[in-house]
XYZ file of C-alpha atoms in Angstrom:
730
model
C -26.594 -3.652 25.961
C -27.724 -0.697 23.865
C -26.535 1.849 26.421
C -23.097 0.247 26.525
C -22.951 0.052 22.750
C -23.658 3.699 21.882
C -20.589 5.895 22.264
C -22.045 9.429 22.020
C -23.339 9.314 25.585
C -20.081 7.929 26.920
C -18.132 10.594 25.099
C -20.413 13.377 26.233
C -19.885 12.295 29.819
C -16.120 12.181 29.441
C -15.982 15.606 27.787
C -17.363 17.066 30.995
C -14.302 15.635 32.727
C -11.317 15.789 30.323
C -9.013 14.212 32.908
C -11.026 10.970 32.923
C -8.562 9.264 30.598
C -5.597 10.168 32.755
C -4.142 12.347 29.979
C -3.494 16.068 30.267
C -5.857 18.189 28.106
C -4.572 18.435 24.540
C -3.123 21.666 23.224
C -4.735 22.256 19.832
C -3.413 25.795 19.414
C -0.857 24.647 16.815
C -3.647 23.482 14.480
C -5.342 25.765 11.977
C -9.158 26.147 12.150
C -9.868 23.438 9.560
C -7.473 20.966 11.198
C -8.996 21.671 14.616
C -12.497 21.139 13.235
C -11.497 17.720 11.869
C -9.908 16.695 15.181
C -12.876 17.725 17.358
C -15.624 16.223 15.174
C -15.556 12.726 16.689
C -19.039 11.314 16.034
C -20.464 10.066 12.758
C -18.935 9.924 9.271
C -16.265 12.517 8.473
C -14.527 13.214 5.155
C -11.286 15.179 5.456
C -10.136 16.407 2.043
C -6.436 16.917 2.666
C -4.518 18.630 -0.113
C -0.814 17.994 -0.650
C 1.294 19.391 2.181
C -1.730 20.313 4.290
C -0.677 18.484 7.470
C -3.046 15.527 7.285
C -0.870 13.267 9.451
C -1.052 15.839 12.257
C -4.834 15.751 11.979
C -4.994 11.945 12.194
C -2.591 11.677 15.148
C -4.247 14.537 17.074
C -7.672 13.053 16.382
C -6.628 9.667 17.799
C -5.039 11.345 20.829
C -8.224 13.378 21.319
C -10.380 10.226 21.263
C -8.115 8.643 23.885
C -8.331 11.803 25.963
C -12.119 11.549 25.855
C -11.980 8.068 27.373
C -12.192 5.841 24.290
C -10.198 2.635 24.812
C -7.205 2.283 22.469
C -8.320 -1.256 21.526
C -11.550 0.269 20.135
C -9.714 2.464 17.618
C -8.591 1.211 14.197
C -6.437 3.428 11.986
C -5.512 2.132 8.535
C -2.987 3.308 5.975
C -1.496 1.706 2.875
C 2.009 0.906 4.121
C 3.254 -0.519 7.384
C 5.915 2.181 7.366
C 3.284 4.941 7.433
C 1.391 3.127 10.208
C 4.499 2.754 12.371
C 5.460 6.396 11.884
C 1.943 7.298 12.969
C 2.272 5.101 16.066
C 5.572 6.776 16.984
C 3.969 10.211 16.766
C 0.993 9.153 18.856
C 3.276 7.540 21.454
C 4.916 10.923 22.041
C 1.473 12.375 22.734
C -0.220 9.644 24.792
C 2.565 7.286 25.874
C 3.910 3.971 24.581
C 1.350 1.773 26.378
C -1.718 3.396 24.824
C -0.085 3.731 21.420
C 0.878 0.047 21.397
C -2.717 -1.020 22.131
C -4.068 0.799 19.043
C -4.900 -1.187 15.924
C -2.646 0.612 13.437
C -1.689 -1.001 10.153
C -2.824 -1.719 6.614
C -6.092 -3.281 5.464
C -4.172 -6.493 4.804
C -2.431 -6.624 8.179
C -5.764 -5.969 9.925
C -7.408 -8.748 7.906
C -4.575 -11.154 8.740
C -4.848 -10.328 12.443
C -8.649 -10.759 12.439
C -8.371 -14.152 10.719
C -5.842 -15.397 13.260
C -7.991 -14.101 16.121
C -11.148 -15.713 14.747
C -10.344 -18.440 12.160
C -13.710 -20.127 12.638
C -15.607 -16.886 12.101
C -13.761 -16.224 8.852
C -13.813 -19.817 7.616
C -10.062 -20.335 7.459
C -7.981 -23.194 8.873
C -6.342 -22.506 12.232
C -2.969 -22.894 10.564
C -3.511 -21.083 7.292
C -0.628 -19.581 5.351
C -0.441 -16.330 3.396
C 0.943 -16.618 -0.119
C 3.159 -13.831 -1.359
C 3.221 -12.564 -4.932
C 5.968 -14.957 -5.951
C 3.969 -17.952 -4.708
C 0.880 -16.763 -6.586
C 2.936 -16.398 -9.770
C 4.240 -19.938 -9.238
C 0.709 -21.364 -8.977
C -0.474 -19.511 -12.089
C 2.638 -20.618 -13.973
C 1.895 -24.251 -13.056
C -1.774 -23.898 -14.029
C -0.804 -22.416 -17.402
C 1.396 -25.446 -17.985
C -1.272 -27.892 -16.790
C -3.870 -26.325 -19.095
C -1.559 -26.433 -22.099
C -0.776 -22.715 -22.420
C 2.900 -22.961 -21.535
C 5.247 -25.704 -22.617
C 7.378 -26.993 -25.498
C 4.371 -27.468 -27.785
C 3.088 -23.924 -27.240
C 5.423 -21.217 -28.505
C 3.269 -18.320 -27.299
C 4.248 -17.087 -23.840
C 1.657 -15.227 -21.804
C 2.434 -12.435 -19.357
C 1.753 -14.066 -15.978
C 1.407 -10.704 -14.254
C -1.447 -9.756 -16.593
C -3.349 -12.926 -15.638
C -2.681 -12.510 -11.910
C -3.835 -8.892 -12.097
C -7.134 -9.850 -13.707
C -7.887 -12.495 -11.078
C -6.998 -10.008 -8.340
C -9.289 -7.322 -9.782
C -12.186 -9.777 -10.090
C -11.763 -10.974 -6.517
C -11.722 -7.415 -5.202
C -14.925 -6.701 -7.088
C -16.498 -9.857 -5.547
C -16.990 -11.534 -8.924
C -17.162 -15.314 -9.246
C -16.423 -17.362 -12.362
C -19.973 -17.089 -13.725
C -20.056 -13.311 -13.282
C -16.644 -12.992 -14.911
C -17.782 -14.963 -17.955
C -20.545 -12.396 -18.530
C -18.273 -9.357 -18.545
C -15.041 -10.475 -20.224
C -14.146 -9.657 -23.800
C -12.755 -12.018 -26.429
C -9.267 -10.926 -25.347
C -6.956 -13.967 -24.909
C -5.852 -12.782 -21.484
C -9.434 -12.399 -20.273
C -10.324 -15.875 -21.547
C -7.304 -17.583 -19.956
C -7.656 -15.754 -16.636
C -11.333 -16.722 -16.485
C -10.445 -20.349 -17.200
C -7.800 -20.426 -14.453
C -9.822 -18.474 -11.862
C -11.596 -21.446 -10.264
C -8.608 -23.856 -10.447
C -6.535 -21.145 -8.762
C -9.059 -20.862 -5.916
C -9.117 -24.672 -5.612
C -5.334 -24.651 -5.334
C -5.480 -22.145 -2.486
C -7.959 -24.322 -0.627
C -5.815 -27.436 -1.082
C -2.827 -25.562 0.347
C -4.840 -24.220 3.313
C -3.702 -20.817 2.082
C -5.006 -17.343 1.349
C -3.546 -14.693 -0.923
C -3.294 -10.972 -0.177
C -6.683 -10.253 -1.730
C -8.370 -12.785 0.574
C -7.138 -10.845 3.612
C -9.654 -8.155 2.705
C -12.217 -9.876 0.444
C -12.850 -12.797 2.793
C -13.216 -10.497 5.794
C -15.785 -8.360 3.951
C -17.716 -11.377 2.609
C -17.863 -13.257 5.907
C -18.982 -10.188 7.859
C -21.749 -9.674 5.335
C -22.823 -13.336 5.452
C -22.512 -13.923 9.210
C -24.427 -11.374 11.349
C -23.098 -12.809 14.634
C -19.475 -12.434 13.569
C -20.249 -8.966 12.258
C -21.839 -7.813 15.552
C -18.898 -9.199 17.506
C -16.358 -7.210 15.526
C -18.496 -4.079 15.376
C -18.635 -4.057 19.175
C -14.875 -4.460 19.289
C -14.043 -1.603 16.910
C -15.925 1.634 17.643
C -13.869 4.210 15.728
C -12.387 3.669 12.265
C -9.895 6.020 10.586
C -8.493 5.587 7.086
C -5.552 7.501 5.629
C -5.055 7.810 1.830
C -8.727 6.936 1.397
C -8.607 7.792 -2.314
C -6.573 4.582 -2.828
C -9.241 2.174 -1.512
C -10.851 -0.402 -3.791
C -14.295 -2.026 -3.738
C -13.343 -4.762 -1.245
C -11.700 -2.332 1.190
C -14.739 -0.046 1.086
C -17.018 -3.020 1.739
C -14.819 -4.171 4.633
C -15.182 -0.736 6.238
C -18.957 -0.764 5.780
C -19.269 -4.160 7.456
C -17.126 -3.099 10.437
C -19.076 0.112 11.006
C -21.500 0.116 13.921
C -24.773 2.038 14.105
C -22.994 5.314 14.921
C -20.967 5.126 11.676
C -17.872 6.561 13.348
C -15.754 6.519 10.214
C -13.182 9.231 9.521
C -11.511 9.083 6.116
C -8.650 11.346 5.088
C -7.523 11.658 1.504
C -7.212 13.697 -1.657
C -8.994 12.743 -4.859
C -6.407 14.847 -6.739
C -3.755 12.323 -5.669
C -5.682 9.172 -6.693
C -3.063 7.433 -8.871
C -3.693 3.705 -8.386
C -6.686 3.046 -10.634
C -4.507 0.642 -12.655
C -4.463 -1.732 -9.683
C -8.156 -1.451 -8.817
C -8.406 1.644 -6.583
C -11.751 3.422 -7.033
C -11.581 7.215 -6.906
C -15.392 7.074 -6.732
C -15.050 5.976 -3.084
C -13.820 9.422 -2.074
C -15.764 11.379 -4.694
C -19.042 9.818 -3.542
C -18.382 9.592 0.212
C -20.740 12.431 1.162
C -23.415 11.009 -1.146
C -23.168 7.521 0.399
C -23.105 8.902 3.945
C -25.743 11.622 3.707
C -24.986 12.946 7.196
C -21.230 13.124 6.584
C -19.261 16.138 7.728
C -16.809 17.416 5.084
C -13.699 19.375 6.101
C -11.239 20.754 3.534
C -7.576 21.175 4.446
C -6.431 23.653 1.802
C -3.568 25.443 3.560
C -0.341 24.205 1.990
C 2.728 24.346 4.238
C 5.109 22.658 1.787
C 5.514 24.484 -1.496
C 6.236 28.035 -2.584
C 3.501 29.957 -4.483
C 4.717 29.350 -8.076
C 4.614 25.583 -7.452
C 1.135 25.591 -5.887
C -0.132 27.869 -8.691
C 1.079 25.366 -11.311
C -0.498 22.494 -9.378
C -3.842 24.279 -8.967
C -4.013 25.364 -12.616
C -3.161 21.883 -13.888
C -5.540 19.854 -11.742
C -8.459 22.216 -12.423
C -8.654 20.589 -15.880
C -9.950 17.373 -14.260
C -13.731 17.173 -14.187
C -14.181 14.366 -11.621
C -12.903 16.020 -8.444
C -13.905 17.873 -5.292
C -13.679 21.639 -5.627
C -10.624 22.746 -3.643
C -7.199 24.285 -4.089
C -3.825 24.597 -2.419
C -3.370 27.882 -0.560
C 0.370 28.478 -0.024
C 1.522 29.510 3.438
C 5.130 30.111 2.382
C 6.618 33.028 0.494
C 8.909 33.001 -2.520
C 8.755 33.766 -6.237
C 11.320 31.429 -7.837
C 9.528 30.495 -11.090
C 8.970 26.932 -12.228
C 11.351 26.296 -15.132
C 10.381 24.453 -18.308
C 13.585 23.224 -19.952
C 13.824 21.993 -23.560
C 16.885 20.004 -24.682
C 17.822 18.795 -28.190
C 17.570 15.089 -27.333
C 17.323 12.512 -24.525
C 21.055 12.227 -23.718
C 21.316 16.024 -23.488
C 18.287 16.103 -21.160
C 19.991 13.674 -18.761
C 23.315 15.540 -19.027
C 21.685 18.927 -18.392
C 19.868 17.610 -15.287
C 23.036 15.999 -13.894
C 25.094 19.150 -14.608
C 22.464 21.312 -12.892
C 22.456 19.017 -9.860
C 26.258 19.193 -9.709
C 26.019 22.993 -9.670
C 23.384 22.949 -6.918
C 25.538 20.668 -4.777
C 28.874 22.403 -5.444
C 27.493 25.885 -4.828
C 25.693 24.564 -1.721
C 22.321 25.715 -2.960
C 20.951 22.309 -1.908
C 22.411 19.204 -0.243
C 22.037 15.903 -2.182
C 19.286 14.619 0.157
C 17.128 17.610 -0.845
C 17.267 16.836 -4.578
C 15.017 14.408 -6.475
C 14.656 13.369 -10.109
C 11.164 12.043 -10.881
C 9.876 10.226 -13.964
C 6.917 8.255 -15.318
C 8.814 5.043 -16.132
C 11.819 3.522 -14.358
C 13.676 3.059 -17.671
C 14.099 6.862 -17.823
C 16.453 6.709 -14.824
C 19.264 4.722 -16.430
C 20.895 7.500 -18.427
C 20.554 9.930 -15.493
C 22.299 7.396 -13.259
C 25.218 7.237 -15.706
C 25.639 11.011 -15.677
C 25.427 11.219 -11.892
C 28.060 8.478 -11.628
C 30.375 10.401 -13.956
C 30.071 13.418 -11.639
C 30.689 11.235 -8.579
C 27.324 12.235 -7.079
C 25.704 9.821 -4.578
C 22.158 8.675 -5.354
C 19.515 6.086 -4.487
C 16.742 4.655 -6.675
C 13.246 4.171 -5.227
C 10.709 1.738 -6.591
C 12.973 -1.311 -6.803
C 12.101 -4.888 -5.980
C 10.706 -5.330 -2.439
C 13.168 -6.985 -0.053
C 11.010 -10.029 0.710
C 10.309 -10.624 -2.999
C 13.973 -11.161 -3.864
C 14.658 -14.717 -4.992
C 17.530 -15.472 -2.625
C 15.535 -14.164 0.366
C 12.508 -16.252 -0.601
C 14.734 -19.318 -1.020
C 16.190 -18.830 2.478
C 12.693 -18.218 3.875
C 11.561 -21.572 2.442
C 14.283 -23.328 4.452
C 13.242 -21.374 7.549
C 9.697 -22.669 7.097
C 10.998 -26.243 6.822
C 12.579 -25.836 10.282
C 9.595 -24.340 12.086
C 6.564 -25.042 9.879
C 7.353 -28.112 7.727
C 3.726 -28.600 6.698
C 4.098 -25.622 4.334
C 3.897 -27.423 0.991
C 5.072 -24.462 -1.084
C 8.180 -24.131 1.081
C 8.962 -27.844 0.592
C 8.605 -27.506 -3.173
C 10.816 -24.423 -3.295
C 13.524 -26.005 -1.130
C 13.492 -29.173 -3.257
C 13.964 -27.033 -6.352
C 16.739 -24.729 -5.045
C 19.581 -25.522 -5.337
C 19.055 -27.894 -8.241
C 19.398 -31.497 -6.988
C 18.159 -33.286 -10.046
C 14.666 -33.648 -8.552
C 12.330 -33.056 -11.483
C 8.610 -32.506 -11.883
C 7.799 -36.208 -12.249
C 9.548 -36.995 -8.957
C 7.563 -34.286 -7.176
C 4.352 -35.635 -8.717
C 5.152 -39.088 -7.244
C 5.721 -37.465 -3.844
C 2.384 -35.635 -4.211
C 0.558 -38.815 -5.107
C 2.003 -40.735 -2.137
C 1.085 -37.920 0.283
C -2.461 -37.723 -1.046
C -3.043 -41.504 -0.946
C -1.672 -41.793 2.594
C -3.200 -38.619 3.984
C 0.249 -37.298 4.843
C 2.206 -34.105 4.269
C 4.540 -33.553 1.332
C 7.531 -33.446 3.705
C 6.489 -36.885 5.015
C 6.643 -38.182 1.456
C 10.222 -36.874 1.284
C 11.072 -38.721 4.511
C 9.574 -41.953 3.089
C 10.997 -41.573 -0.417
C 12.500 -45.094 -0.354
C 8.961 -46.542 0.042
C 7.565 -44.769 -3.020
C 7.237 -46.804 -6.185
C 9.172 -45.514 -9.154
C 11.763 -43.553 -7.182
C 15.343 -44.723 -7.611
C 18.789 -43.655 -8.707
C 19.845 -40.016 -8.496
C 16.416 -38.551 -7.500
C 16.077 -41.026 -4.618
C 19.610 -40.351 -3.404
C 18.984 -36.574 -3.588
C 15.737 -36.896 -1.608
C 17.403 -39.012 1.076
C 20.244 -36.526 1.442
C 17.740 -33.639 1.579
C 15.678 -35.433 4.257
C 18.779 -36.057 6.341
C 19.816 -32.396 6.129
C 16.375 -31.119 7.118
C 15.943 -33.546 10.026
C 19.371 -32.685 11.403
C 18.670 -28.952 11.151
C 15.238 -29.372 12.772
C 16.881 -31.128 15.700
C 19.425 -28.317 16.068
C 16.637 -25.734 15.916
C 14.566 -27.571 18.519
C 17.388 -27.818 21.044
C 19.101 -24.509 20.281
C 18.731 -21.463 18.078
C 16.624 -21.454 14.912
C 18.802 -18.688 13.455
C 21.968 -20.729 14.008
C 20.358 -23.896 12.648
C 19.135 -22.027 9.564
C 22.546 -20.511 8.904
C 24.167 -23.966 9.144
C 21.511 -25.501 6.878
C 21.943 -22.852 4.187
C 25.684 -23.491 4.322
C 25.191 -27.261 4.049
C 22.865 -27.077 1.044
C 25.294 -24.561 -0.547
C 22.639 -21.932 -1.220
C 25.200 -19.156 -1.548
C 27.241 -21.166 -4.056
C 24.082 -21.672 -6.085
C 23.393 -17.931 -6.084
C 26.956 -17.153 -7.204
C 26.508 -19.680 -10.002
C 23.399 -17.796 -11.140
C 24.639 -14.189 -10.877
C 28.427 -14.513 -10.805
C 30.802 -13.491 -8.071
C 31.764 -9.972 -7.085
C 29.741 -7.025 -5.828
C 26.433 -8.253 -7.272
C 26.618 -11.535 -5.356
C 27.702 -9.715 -2.198
C 24.726 -7.346 -2.405
C 22.299 -10.194 -2.999
C 23.588 -12.307 -0.145
C 23.309 -9.310 2.187
C 19.532 -9.791 1.942
C 19.866 -13.335 3.299
C 22.067 -12.033 6.107
C 19.394 -9.467 6.923
C 16.806 -12.261 7.151
C 19.075 -14.295 9.453
C 19.539 -11.269 11.714
C 15.770 -10.693 11.731
C 15.173 -14.311 12.830
C 17.802 -13.953 15.546
C 16.268 -10.707 16.824
C 12.810 -12.309 16.907
C 14.153 -15.209 18.977
C 15.851 -12.781 21.343
C 12.668 -10.727 21.831
C 10.700 -13.887 22.608
C 13.277 -14.900 25.234
C 13.126 -11.428 26.794
C 9.342 -11.837 27.153
C 9.765 -15.085 29.075
C 7.478 -15.153 32.110
C 5.127 -12.529 30.683
C 1.425 -13.121 30.218
C 1.795 -12.963 26.428
C 4.663 -15.471 26.284
C 5.249 -17.292 29.588
C 7.648 -19.866 28.085
C 9.616 -17.375 26.006
C 9.118 -19.384 22.803
C 8.997 -17.615 19.435
C 5.602 -17.755 17.703
C 6.939 -18.683 14.308
C 3.531 -18.936 12.689
C 2.898 -15.284 13.476
C 6.386 -14.308 12.289
C 6.056 -16.152 8.982
C 2.393 -15.300 8.487
C 3.146 -11.607 8.639
C 6.536 -11.706 6.924
C 5.215 -10.273 3.672
C 3.043 -7.755 5.500
C 6.170 -6.206 6.992
C 7.799 -3.059 5.644
C 8.300 -3.672 1.965
C 10.366 -0.523 1.955
C 12.794 -1.976 4.532
C 15.881 0.193 4.634
C 14.117 3.075 2.902
C 13.301 5.011 6.044
C 14.070 8.667 6.598
C 17.740 7.945 7.289
C 18.186 5.765 4.201
C 18.375 8.724 1.807
C 20.653 10.924 3.922
C 23.348 12.414 1.719
C 21.920 10.938 -1.489
C 20.055 12.305 -4.482
C 16.775 10.449 -5.008
C 15.698 8.959 -8.337
C 12.094 7.805 -8.271
C 8.970 7.081 -10.263
C 5.968 9.291 -9.494
C 4.227 6.372 -7.781
C 7.152 5.673 -5.454
C 7.562 9.388 -4.669
C 4.026 9.787 -3.337
C 4.098 10.962 0.268
C 7.670 12.273 0.014
C 9.032 15.783 -0.564
C 12.284 17.526 -1.507
C 13.595 21.078 -1.756
C 14.546 20.747 -5.451
C 12.708 18.502 -7.908
C 13.403 17.688 -11.567
C 10.626 16.016 -13.586
C 11.898 14.279 -16.732
C 10.204 13.591 -20.051
C 7.189 15.923 -19.910
C 6.214 14.787 -23.398
C 3.348 13.125 -25.196
C 3.725 9.363 -24.935
C 5.582 9.597 -21.632
C 3.565 12.043 -19.534
C 0.769 11.144 -20.251
C 1.828 7.588 -21.042
C 1.188 6.312 -24.554
C -0.866 3.416 -23.168
C -3.472 5.926 -22.027
C -4.598 6.332 -25.642
C -3.401 2.938 -26.932
C -3.610 0.223 -24.240
C -1.816 -3.090 -24.738
C -3.638 -6.383 -25.156
C -2.363 -7.527 -21.751
C -3.583 -4.412 -19.881
C -6.337 -5.345 -17.444
C -7.519 -1.736 -17.069
C -7.459 0.927 -19.789
C -5.559 4.157 -19.205
C -7.270 7.242 -17.819
C -6.121 10.739 -18.837
C -7.429 12.245 -15.605
C -5.350 9.783 -13.577
C -2.284 10.672 -15.670
C -2.938 14.331 -14.877
C -3.226 13.474 -11.173
C 0.094 11.628 -11.443
C 1.764 14.736 -12.865
C 0.118 16.786 -10.094
C 1.634 14.437 -7.490
C 5.053 14.966 -9.061
C 4.722 18.752 -9.027
C 3.591 18.864 -5.399
C 6.664 16.918 -4.196
C 8.702 20.132 -4.602
C 9.112 22.622 -1.790
C 11.340 25.361 -3.207
C 12.354 24.822 -6.821
C 10.926 22.808 -9.708
C 12.253 22.009 -13.194
C 10.136 20.342 -15.910
C 12.324 18.952 -18.691
C 11.611 17.548 -22.137
C 13.568 16.538 -25.224
C 12.785 17.847 -28.707
C 13.855 14.552 -30.313
C 14.426 10.995 -29.138
C 15.829 7.892 -30.811
C 13.373 5.001 -31.134
C 14.538 1.752 -32.765
C 17.404 3.519 -34.489
C 15.300 6.411 -35.820
C 15.379 9.972 -34.531
C 11.841 11.186 -33.964
C 10.466 14.610 -33.155
C 8.654 14.556 -29.814
C 5.643 16.709 -29.027
C 5.534 18.469 -25.651
C 3.020 17.100 -23.165
C -0.493 18.488 -23.383
C -0.160 19.102 -19.640
C 2.394 21.871 -20.271
C -0.314 23.802 -22.112
C -2.501 23.532 -19.009
C 0.026 25.322 -16.778
C -0.122 29.119 -16.223
C 0.819 31.270 -19.216
C 4.139 33.025 -19.819
C 2.714 36.319 -18.545
C 1.834 34.804 -15.155
C 5.304 35.241 -13.718
C 5.328 31.720 -12.281
C 6.775 29.992 -15.369
C 10.182 30.523 -16.959
C 11.345 28.874 -20.198
C 14.888 27.747 -20.915
C 15.734 26.273 -24.314
C 19.123 24.539 -24.326
C 19.060 24.549 -28.144
C 18.880 28.345 -28.216
C 21.708 28.589 -25.710
C 23.833 26.262 -27.831
C 23.023 28.341 -30.914
C 23.947 31.568 -29.124
C 27.148 29.999 -27.825
C 28.080 28.843 -31.322
C 27.337 32.275 -32.802
C 29.315 33.910 -30.015
C 32.314 31.628 -30.663
C 32.168 32.405 -34.388
C 32.021 36.168 -33.696
C 34.994 35.915 -31.318
C 36.998 33.929 -33.892
C 36.155 36.450 -36.593
C 37.156 39.393 -34.385
C 40.452 37.678 -33.499
C 41.293 37.103 -37.162
C 40.474 40.749 -37.934
C 42.841 41.862 -35.172
C 45.635 39.669 -36.546
C 45.141 41.092 -40.001
C 45.175 44.663 -38.637
C 48.614 44.187 -37.027
C 50.200 42.352 -39.949
C 52.557 44.479 -42.258
C 51.262 45.171 -45.737
C 54.251 43.483 -47.469
C 54.109 40.256 -45.481
C 55.153 38.898 -42.108
C 57.556 40.985 -40.012
C 61.191 39.825 -39.942
C 63.030 39.286 -36.711
C 66.121 41.433 -36.180
């Protein structure tokens, strides 16, 4: 057993015969020495410090291809990132190197998608029901909202309204730090939000258990806990996964780190790739200490620095290096530019906020008209999404096309979630949350008391909530309009289920949504016109997705995976919210459009020309860094704000503008605004990499110039005029 378990010997044998895997020997000549070192170091813990634009994705894909070349089975390799989009792009790259079959067999995804897959593979090992459901953020908010009402914090008698997101965030952070209710009670402050979240923590967990459900945090926390508690399950999974790779490692939290530790075998074949200078998610629980302390935790870890920057021109990398050097908690490294160019970074000062937005839009218009840059190569970045509104208005006035990143995820949109609830009623009617949502939308006059009676009947009879709906006429206290509405609802669902069973689920769902008048309800909420059309397009996208899934299942008919050609709806629905949250925001989505984005949404992207707005105290860094709100679960961190600015700077390839306003209007008052402290940390004026442009001075010069021209014109008129008055015409 031991000989089969240890990989070094197996790899050493395969290295002697590089053709063992059936792949041609890899050509690593396109990699620089540091990249090649990271690819070839296959055994033991490896930390790859990958600076912005250093080609880290090439390292990860070549490393996986190299492992496959050495004879490692694709099913033994796990590569994790933080978005499904990044994982799929990685798979596509690897497929070009090793073929579709091997690439498809790799475990590529996010921590959450891996946890979901492991739970479905081994529900007993991870102590979950065989038919568990995954709650999305909206469902979690709904549970917390109900618990607040049940515990007397929300309702007619209580005028104070609590921020639900702040409570959900606290519970999430505690779960990811493996804290139970007793531990939480010892660490919380007297803050109202801490007290309420602690009170609701255990009832929330009870609610999950009663629903046979897990939330997103459980997909990682439960995996880590069960592996730690159950040695047999841990050994089984360690034997299955021999090589672990993690991209964007600086964004991992305590639970994700623990999950990795529990999956690691004796060889500790863990390769992590990341950049502590781009750690910008501390506010949601990410621990930069995971990457800062990696080589201290794994004493035998190999550390490789990727410092060659292939993205940005020297003035941009110089600004980035000088800025980030002011952080004390970081690995010592810098960006070494591989491109040439001396276009300085411009710091632009405008009189006020509206002029800042106008100047940026005018500059973009010039860039586009003079063909210095196409729209897709231009981005406007900012700390807060509210900063985008006035820029949007100016771009619209110029007729310039743009897109806004960082909007609401597709599957979180209300109309899509409503339609998804009806889909669940057709293929998974035991989903209690789906039943509740469908009963509530559109409004049928079925109130909370009616639902409570349904709940009570289901609990007393050991039946599902949907069964209570079907037997509504047997339930005491139900009559009149609520009973009639329930009977009509039951008839609609049963009819649609029959249509789905004998035909197409997509067709049955479309007919059901039409029958319950879901679109009419949406129009009633948002009005008709373009807004309603855009919203309903999300439902159409869902319907097309369901249809495509059915078609793929039919095409697999007769295969080992799906001999009957039936769609596995539990898998489809279970992973629905683990799908691409940035659906439609792929590489082609921004073609021909200027991009407006927050720093967080821009991470991982790049553009030729970048404008960064509002480089001022109170905005960058954010005012909550020095003065956090009562509802903030985590206090601000100036070093993280500096890293955020660093991320913004390093999105630019060729040209970069940093803009600020001298004054802004706040609550009707015009206030002077101090420049960001980060501007003082950039290279000095004598460096040659910074250029200053003050719009106020230009306006002053223009005004003076106009006055001089007017004065000269009047002098000329006076010089030509006759001494005794105006000349007479002959």
